[in-house]
PDB file of C-alpha atoms in Angstrom:
ATOM      1  CA  UNK A 277      -0.848  -1.950  25.660  1.00 90.00           C
ATOM      2  CA  UNK A 278      -3.577  -4.981  24.855  1.00 89.00           C
ATOM      3  CA  UNK A 279      -1.361  -4.322  21.015  1.00 91.00           C
ATOM      4  CA  UNK A 280       2.197  -4.275  22.722  1.00 90.00           C
ATOM      5  CA  UNK A 281       1.163  -7.436  25.191  1.00 92.00           C
ATOM      6  CA  UNK A 282      -0.049  -9.491  22.649  1.00 90.00           C
ATOM      7  CA  UNK A 283       2.885  -8.979  20.438  1.00 92.00           C
ATOM      8  CA  UNK A 284       5.127 -10.076  23.436  1.00 92.00           C
ATOM      9  CA  UNK A 285       3.115 -12.796  23.743  1.00 92.00           C
ATOM     10  CA  UNK A 286       3.606 -14.087  20.348  1.00 91.00           C
ATOM     11  CA  UNK A 287       7.327 -13.438  20.712  1.00 94.00           C
ATOM     12  CA  UNK A 288       7.032 -15.445  23.731  1.00 94.00           C
ATOM     13  CA  UNK A 289       5.862 -18.134  22.069  1.00 93.00           C
ATOM     14  CA  UNK A 290       8.095 -17.859  19.528  1.00 94.00           C
ATOM     15  CA  UNK A 291      10.946 -18.184  21.920  1.00 93.00           C
ATOM     16  CA  UNK A 292       9.744 -21.073  23.222  1.00 91.00           C
ATOM     17  CA  UNK A 293       9.578 -23.207  20.170  1.00 91.00           C
ATOM     18  CA  UNK A 294      13.335 -22.221  19.284  1.00 92.00           C
ATOM     19  CA  UNK A 295      14.171 -23.142  22.672  1.00 88.00           C
ATOM     20  CA  UNK A 296      12.388 -26.417  22.286  1.00 89.00           C
ATOM     21  CA  UNK A 297      13.924 -27.026  19.005  1.00 88.00           C
ATOM     22  CA  UNK A 298      17.319 -26.442  20.154  1.00 86.00           C
ATOM     23  CA  UNK A 299      17.208 -28.818  23.476  1.00 84.00           C
ATOM     24  CA  UNK A 300      15.341 -31.613  20.751  1.00 84.00           C
ATOM     25  CA  UNK A 301      18.466 -31.244  18.899  1.00 85.00           C
ATOM     26  CA  UNK A 302      20.663 -31.843  21.387  1.00 82.00           C
ATOM     27  CA  UNK A 303      19.780 -34.996  22.849  1.00 83.00           C
ATOM     28  CA  UNK A 304      19.173 -36.305  18.913  1.00 82.00           C
ATOM     29  CA  UNK A 305      22.997 -35.338  18.538  1.00 80.00           C
ATOM     30  CA  UNK A 306      23.819 -37.275  22.415  1.00 77.00           C
ATOM     31  CA  UNK A 307      24.858 -34.624  24.184  1.00 80.00           C
ATOM     32  CA  UNK A 308      23.441 -33.817  27.710  1.00 81.00           C
ATOM     33  CA  UNK A 309      21.512 -30.871  27.976  1.00 77.00           C
ATOM     34  CA  UNK A 310      22.331 -29.733  31.213  1.00 77.00           C
ATOM     35  CA  UNK A 311      21.107 -29.952  34.728  1.00 80.00           C
ATOM     36  CA  UNK A 312      22.211 -32.090  37.239  1.00 86.00           C
ATOM     37  CA  UNK A 313      22.987 -35.937  35.952  1.00 89.00           C
ATOM     38  CA  UNK A 314      20.884 -38.805  37.258  1.00 91.00           C
ATOM     39  CA  UNK A 315      22.015 -41.171  39.649  1.00 95.00           C
ATOM     40  CA  UNK A 316      24.096 -43.754  37.809  1.00 94.00           C
ATOM     41  CA  UNK A 317      25.866 -40.741  35.466  1.00 94.00           C
ATOM     42  CA  UNK A 318      28.359 -37.907  35.567  1.00 92.00           C
ATOM     43  CA  UNK A 319      29.324 -35.078  33.966  1.00 88.00           C
ATOM     44  CA  UNK A 320      32.682 -33.490  33.142  1.00 87.00           C
ATOM     45  CA  UNK A 321      34.145 -31.379  30.481  1.00 84.00           C
ATOM     46  CA  UNK A 322      35.958 -32.915  27.880  1.00 79.00           C
ATOM     47  CA  UNK A 323      37.029 -29.581  25.738  1.00 79.00           C
ATOM     48  CA  UNK A 324      34.081 -30.161  23.842  1.00 78.00           C
ATOM     49  CA  UNK A 325      32.550 -26.326  22.418  1.00 79.00           C
ATOM     50  CA  UNK A 326      29.460 -24.898  21.995  1.00 75.00           C
ATOM     51  CA  UNK A 327      28.515 -22.040  19.379  1.00 76.00           C
ATOM     52  CA  UNK A 328      29.346 -19.344  21.630  1.00 83.00           C
ATOM     53  CA  UNK A 329      32.844 -21.451  22.112  1.00 83.00           C
ATOM     54  CA  UNK A 330      32.466 -22.096  25.807  1.00 83.00           C
ATOM     55  CA  UNK A 331      33.721 -25.761  27.064  1.00 84.00           C
ATOM     56  CA  UNK A 332      30.252 -27.812  28.044  1.00 81.00           C
ATOM     57  CA  UNK A 333      29.854 -30.945  30.237  1.00 82.00           C
ATOM     58  CA  UNK A 334      29.255 -34.069  28.885  1.00 85.00           C
ATOM     59  CA  UNK A 335      27.072 -37.070  30.327  1.00 87.00           C
ATOM     60  CA  UNK A 336      29.212 -40.459  30.888  1.00 91.00           C
ATOM     61  CA  UNK A 337      28.867 -43.671  33.341  1.00 94.00           C
ATOM     62  CA  UNK A 338      29.452 -43.611  36.844  1.00 94.00           C
ATOM     63  CA  UNK A 339      30.627 -47.385  37.324  1.00 94.00           C
ATOM     64  CA  UNK A 340      30.321 -47.010  41.490  1.00 95.00           C
ATOM     65  CA  UNK A 341      26.997 -45.471  41.004  1.00 95.00           C
ATOM     66  CA  UNK A 342      25.767 -47.703  38.013  1.00 96.00           C
ATOM     67  CA  UNK A 343      26.535 -51.119  39.912  1.00 96.00           C
ATOM     68  CA  UNK A 344      23.526 -49.758  42.169  1.00 96.00           C
ATOM     69  CA  UNK A 345      20.970 -48.861  39.142  1.00 96.00           C
ATOM     70  CA  UNK A 346      21.628 -52.237  37.700  1.00 96.00           C
ATOM     71  CA  UNK A 347      20.876 -53.907  40.976  1.00 97.00           C
ATOM     72  CA  UNK A 348      17.758 -51.503  41.449  1.00 96.00           C
ATOM     73  CA  UNK A 349      16.742 -52.988  37.680  1.00 96.00           C
ATOM     74  CA  UNK A 350      17.424 -56.825  38.926  1.00 95.00           C
ATOM     75  CA  UNK A 351      15.292 -56.334  42.176  1.00 95.00           C
ATOM     76  CA  UNK A 352      12.297 -54.990  40.503  1.00 94.00           C
ATOM     77  CA  UNK A 353      12.261 -56.936  37.473  1.00 93.00           C
ATOM     78  CA  UNK A 354      13.357 -60.448  38.416  1.00 91.00           C
ATOM     79  CA  UNK A 355      12.410 -60.454  41.691  1.00 92.00           C
ATOM     80  CA  UNK A 356       8.893 -58.182  41.686  1.00 90.00           C
ATOM     81  CA  UNK A 357      10.109 -55.416  44.516  1.00 92.00           C
ATOM     82  CA  UNK A 358       8.188 -52.289  44.262  1.00 90.00           C
ATOM     83  CA  UNK A 359      10.362 -48.964  45.707  1.00 91.00           C
ATOM     84  CA  UNK A 360       9.358 -49.358  49.208  1.00 93.00           C
ATOM     85  CA  UNK A 361      11.085 -52.675  49.319  1.00 94.00           C
ATOM     86  CA  UNK A 362      13.600 -51.638  46.993  1.00 95.00           C
ATOM     87  CA  UNK A 363      14.988 -48.822  48.539  1.00 96.00           C
ATOM     88  CA  UNK A 364      14.535 -51.030  52.370  1.00 96.00           C
ATOM     89  CA  UNK A 365      16.872 -53.657  50.985  1.00 96.00           C
ATOM     90  CA  UNK A 366      19.168 -51.191  49.904  1.00 96.00           C
ATOM     91  CA  UNK A 367      19.452 -50.207  53.541  1.00 96.00           C
ATOM     92  CA  UNK A 368      19.691 -53.250  54.394  1.00 96.00           C
ATOM     93  CA  UNK A 369      22.994 -54.143  52.117  1.00 96.00           C
ATOM     94  CA  UNK A 370      24.507 -50.650  53.067  1.00 95.00           C
ATOM     95  CA  UNK A 371      24.053 -48.410  49.689  1.00 96.00           C
ATOM     96  CA  UNK A 372      22.573 -44.948  49.666  1.00 95.00           C
ATOM     97  CA  UNK A 373      22.298 -41.953  47.426  1.00 94.00           C
ATOM     98  CA  UNK A 374      24.797 -39.107  46.612  1.00 93.00           C
ATOM     99  CA  UNK A 375      24.572 -37.588  50.057  1.00 94.00           C
ATOM    100  CA  UNK A 376      25.081 -40.564  51.959  1.00 93.00           C
ATOM    101  CA  UNK A 377      21.343 -40.673  53.171  1.00 95.00           C
ATOM    102  CA  UNK A 378      19.030 -43.967  52.167  1.00 95.00           C
ATOM    103  CA  UNK A 379      17.420 -43.761  48.940  1.00 96.00           C
ATOM    104  CA  UNK A 380      13.415 -42.693  48.916  1.00 96.00           C
ATOM    105  CA  UNK A 381      11.053 -44.795  47.401  1.00 94.00           C
ATOM    106  CA  UNK A 382      10.264 -42.156  45.144  1.00 95.00           C
ATOM    107  CA  UNK A 383      13.223 -41.403  43.487  1.00 95.00           C
ATOM    108  CA  UNK A 384      13.441 -45.782  42.816  1.00 95.00           C
ATOM    109  CA  UNK A 385       9.791 -45.083  41.615  1.00 94.00           C
ATOM    110  CA  UNK A 386      11.218 -42.486  39.410  1.00 94.00           C
ATOM    111  CA  UNK A 387      14.605 -44.029  38.065  1.00 95.00           C
ATOM    112  CA  UNK A 388      12.580 -47.378  37.133  1.00 95.00           C
ATOM    113  CA  UNK A 389      10.944 -45.175  35.381  1.00 94.00           C
ATOM    114  CA  UNK A 390      13.870 -43.235  33.386  1.00 93.00           C
ATOM    115  CA  UNK A 391      14.827 -44.171  29.799  1.00 93.00           C
ATOM    116  CA  UNK A 392      17.857 -42.929  30.068  1.00 92.00           C
ATOM    117  CA  UNK A 393      18.995 -45.941  31.946  1.00 95.00           C
ATOM    118  CA  UNK A 394      18.985 -48.030  28.401  1.00 94.00           C
ATOM    119  CA  UNK A 395      21.196 -45.134  26.766  1.00 91.00           C
ATOM    120  CA  UNK A 396      18.373 -42.731  25.516  1.00 90.00           C
ATOM    121  CA  UNK A 397      18.354 -38.891  25.522  1.00 88.00           C
ATOM    122  CA  UNK A 398      14.771 -37.449  25.916  1.00 86.00           C
ATOM    123  CA  UNK A 399      14.156 -33.469  25.918  1.00 82.00           C
ATOM    124  CA  UNK A 400       9.986 -33.473  25.860  1.00 80.00           C
ATOM    125  CA  UNK A 401       9.126 -35.118  22.763  1.00 81.00           C
ATOM    126  CA  UNK A 402      12.251 -35.792  21.093  1.00 80.00           C
ATOM    127  CA  UNK A 403      14.073 -38.910  21.980  1.00 85.00           C
ATOM    128  CA  UNK A 404      17.530 -40.445  20.683  1.00 85.00           C
ATOM    129  CA  UNK A 405      18.042 -43.616  19.805  1.00 86.00           C
ATOM    130  CA  UNK A 406      20.211 -45.660  21.816  1.00 90.00           C
ATOM    131  CA  UNK A 407      23.592 -44.407  22.460  1.00 89.00           C
ATOM    132  CA  UNK A 408      25.370 -47.761  24.140  1.00 90.00           C
ATOM    133  CA  UNK A 409      27.904 -45.582  25.565  1.00 90.00           C
ATOM    134  CA  UNK A 410      25.411 -44.361  27.898  1.00 90.00           C
ATOM    135  CA  UNK A 411      23.343 -47.649  28.335  1.00 94.00           C
ATOM    136  CA  UNK A 412      23.681 -48.959  32.023  1.00 95.00           C
ATOM    137  CA  UNK A 413      21.155 -51.845  31.484  1.00 95.00           C
ATOM    138  CA  UNK A 414      19.518 -53.687  28.125  1.00 95.00           C
ATOM    139  CA  UNK A 415      15.718 -52.551  27.195  1.00 94.00           C
ATOM    140  CA  UNK A 416      14.457 -55.873  27.893  1.00 95.00           C
ATOM    141  CA  UNK A 417      15.528 -55.040  31.902  1.00 95.00           C
ATOM    142  CA  UNK A 418      13.976 -51.790  31.215  1.00 95.00           C
ATOM    143  CA  UNK A 419      10.869 -53.536  30.073  1.00 95.00           C
ATOM    144  CA  UNK A 420      10.907 -56.132  32.402  1.00 94.00           C
ATOM    145  CA  UNK A 421      10.630 -53.765  35.304  1.00 93.00           C
ATOM    146  CA  UNK A 422       7.984 -51.327  33.356  1.00 92.00           C
ATOM    147  CA  UNK A 423       5.875 -54.712  33.262  1.00 91.00           C
ATOM    148  CA  UNK A 424       6.063 -55.408  36.757  1.00 89.00           C
ATOM    149  CA  UNK A 425       5.072 -51.768  37.899  1.00 87.00           C
ATOM    150  CA  UNK A 426       2.101 -52.134  35.969  1.00 86.00           C
ATOM    151  CA  UNK A 427       1.487 -55.748  37.185  1.00 83.00           C
ATOM    152  CA  UNK A 428       1.723 -53.822  41.069  1.00 74.00           C
ATOM    153  CA  UNK A 429      -0.716 -51.259  40.043  1.00 69.00           C
ATOM    154  CA  UNK A 430      -3.252 -53.614  38.372  1.00 60.00           C
ATOM    155  CA  UNK A 431      -3.256 -55.997  41.293  1.00 57.00           C
ATOM    156  CA  UNK A 432      -3.746 -52.429  43.801  1.00 59.00           C
ATOM    157  CA  UNK A 433      -6.721 -51.209  41.640  1.00 60.00           C
ATOM    158  CA  UNK A 434      -8.182 -55.207  41.850  1.00 60.00           C
ATOM    159  CA  UNK A 435      -7.849 -55.171  45.870  1.00 62.00           C
ATOM    160  CA  UNK A 436      -9.526 -51.818  45.976  1.00 60.00           C
ATOM    161  CA  UNK A 437     -12.910 -53.116  48.128  1.00 60.00           C
ATOM    162  CA  UNK A 438     -14.548 -49.449  47.543  1.00 57.00           C
ATOM    163  CA  UNK A 439     -14.063 -46.562  45.203  1.00 58.00           C
ATOM    164  CA  UNK A 440     -12.603 -43.697  46.223  1.00 59.00           C
ATOM    165  CA  UNK A 441     -15.367 -40.857  48.274  1.00 60.00           C
ATOM    166  CA  UNK A 442     -15.182 -37.862  45.023  1.00 62.00           C
ATOM    167  CA  UNK A 443     -18.540 -35.851  46.844  1.00 68.00           C
ATOM    168  CA  UNK A 444     -18.642 -34.135  50.055  1.00 65.00           C
ATOM    169  CA  UNK A 445     -18.361 -30.789  51.642  1.00 68.00           C
ATOM    170  CA  UNK A 446     -14.512 -30.241  51.441  1.00 65.00           C
ATOM    171  CA  UNK A 447     -12.669 -29.469  48.398  1.00 58.00           C
TER     172      UNK A 447
END
């Protein structure tokens, strides 16, 4: 049994490596690797076939959502708003997510960190070059937003009066 489990573990590791490699190749080719499209994008079939001859989804910019994505990045990079302030501003302006609900601050934070909005696809460690047809915001705006996020974090750390308690009876 030990030898069978050891061999199965080795095969599982090889399968994992092959899968990661193939997903990396897919993003380097500029193809969507699957799943739910990030806000600002949509997926649809346009006749492209995979190696098995099955039609696969391609990803495209959804212009209605892209306007909101650009607005989010401008609120962060130019006005210096954080996730909570951006979410409340969007709600006040009447912008909602795909489900018709207000944006959650954590969703906003994740959007601000997503390099796909610059037109870069990723899968694990693999990163594509910039694909202009997938670019919603310019890299300069993305970098400004990252600097703004970093400054908020350092402001918060500097404002803490005491370090977090790391001892006690409870885990």
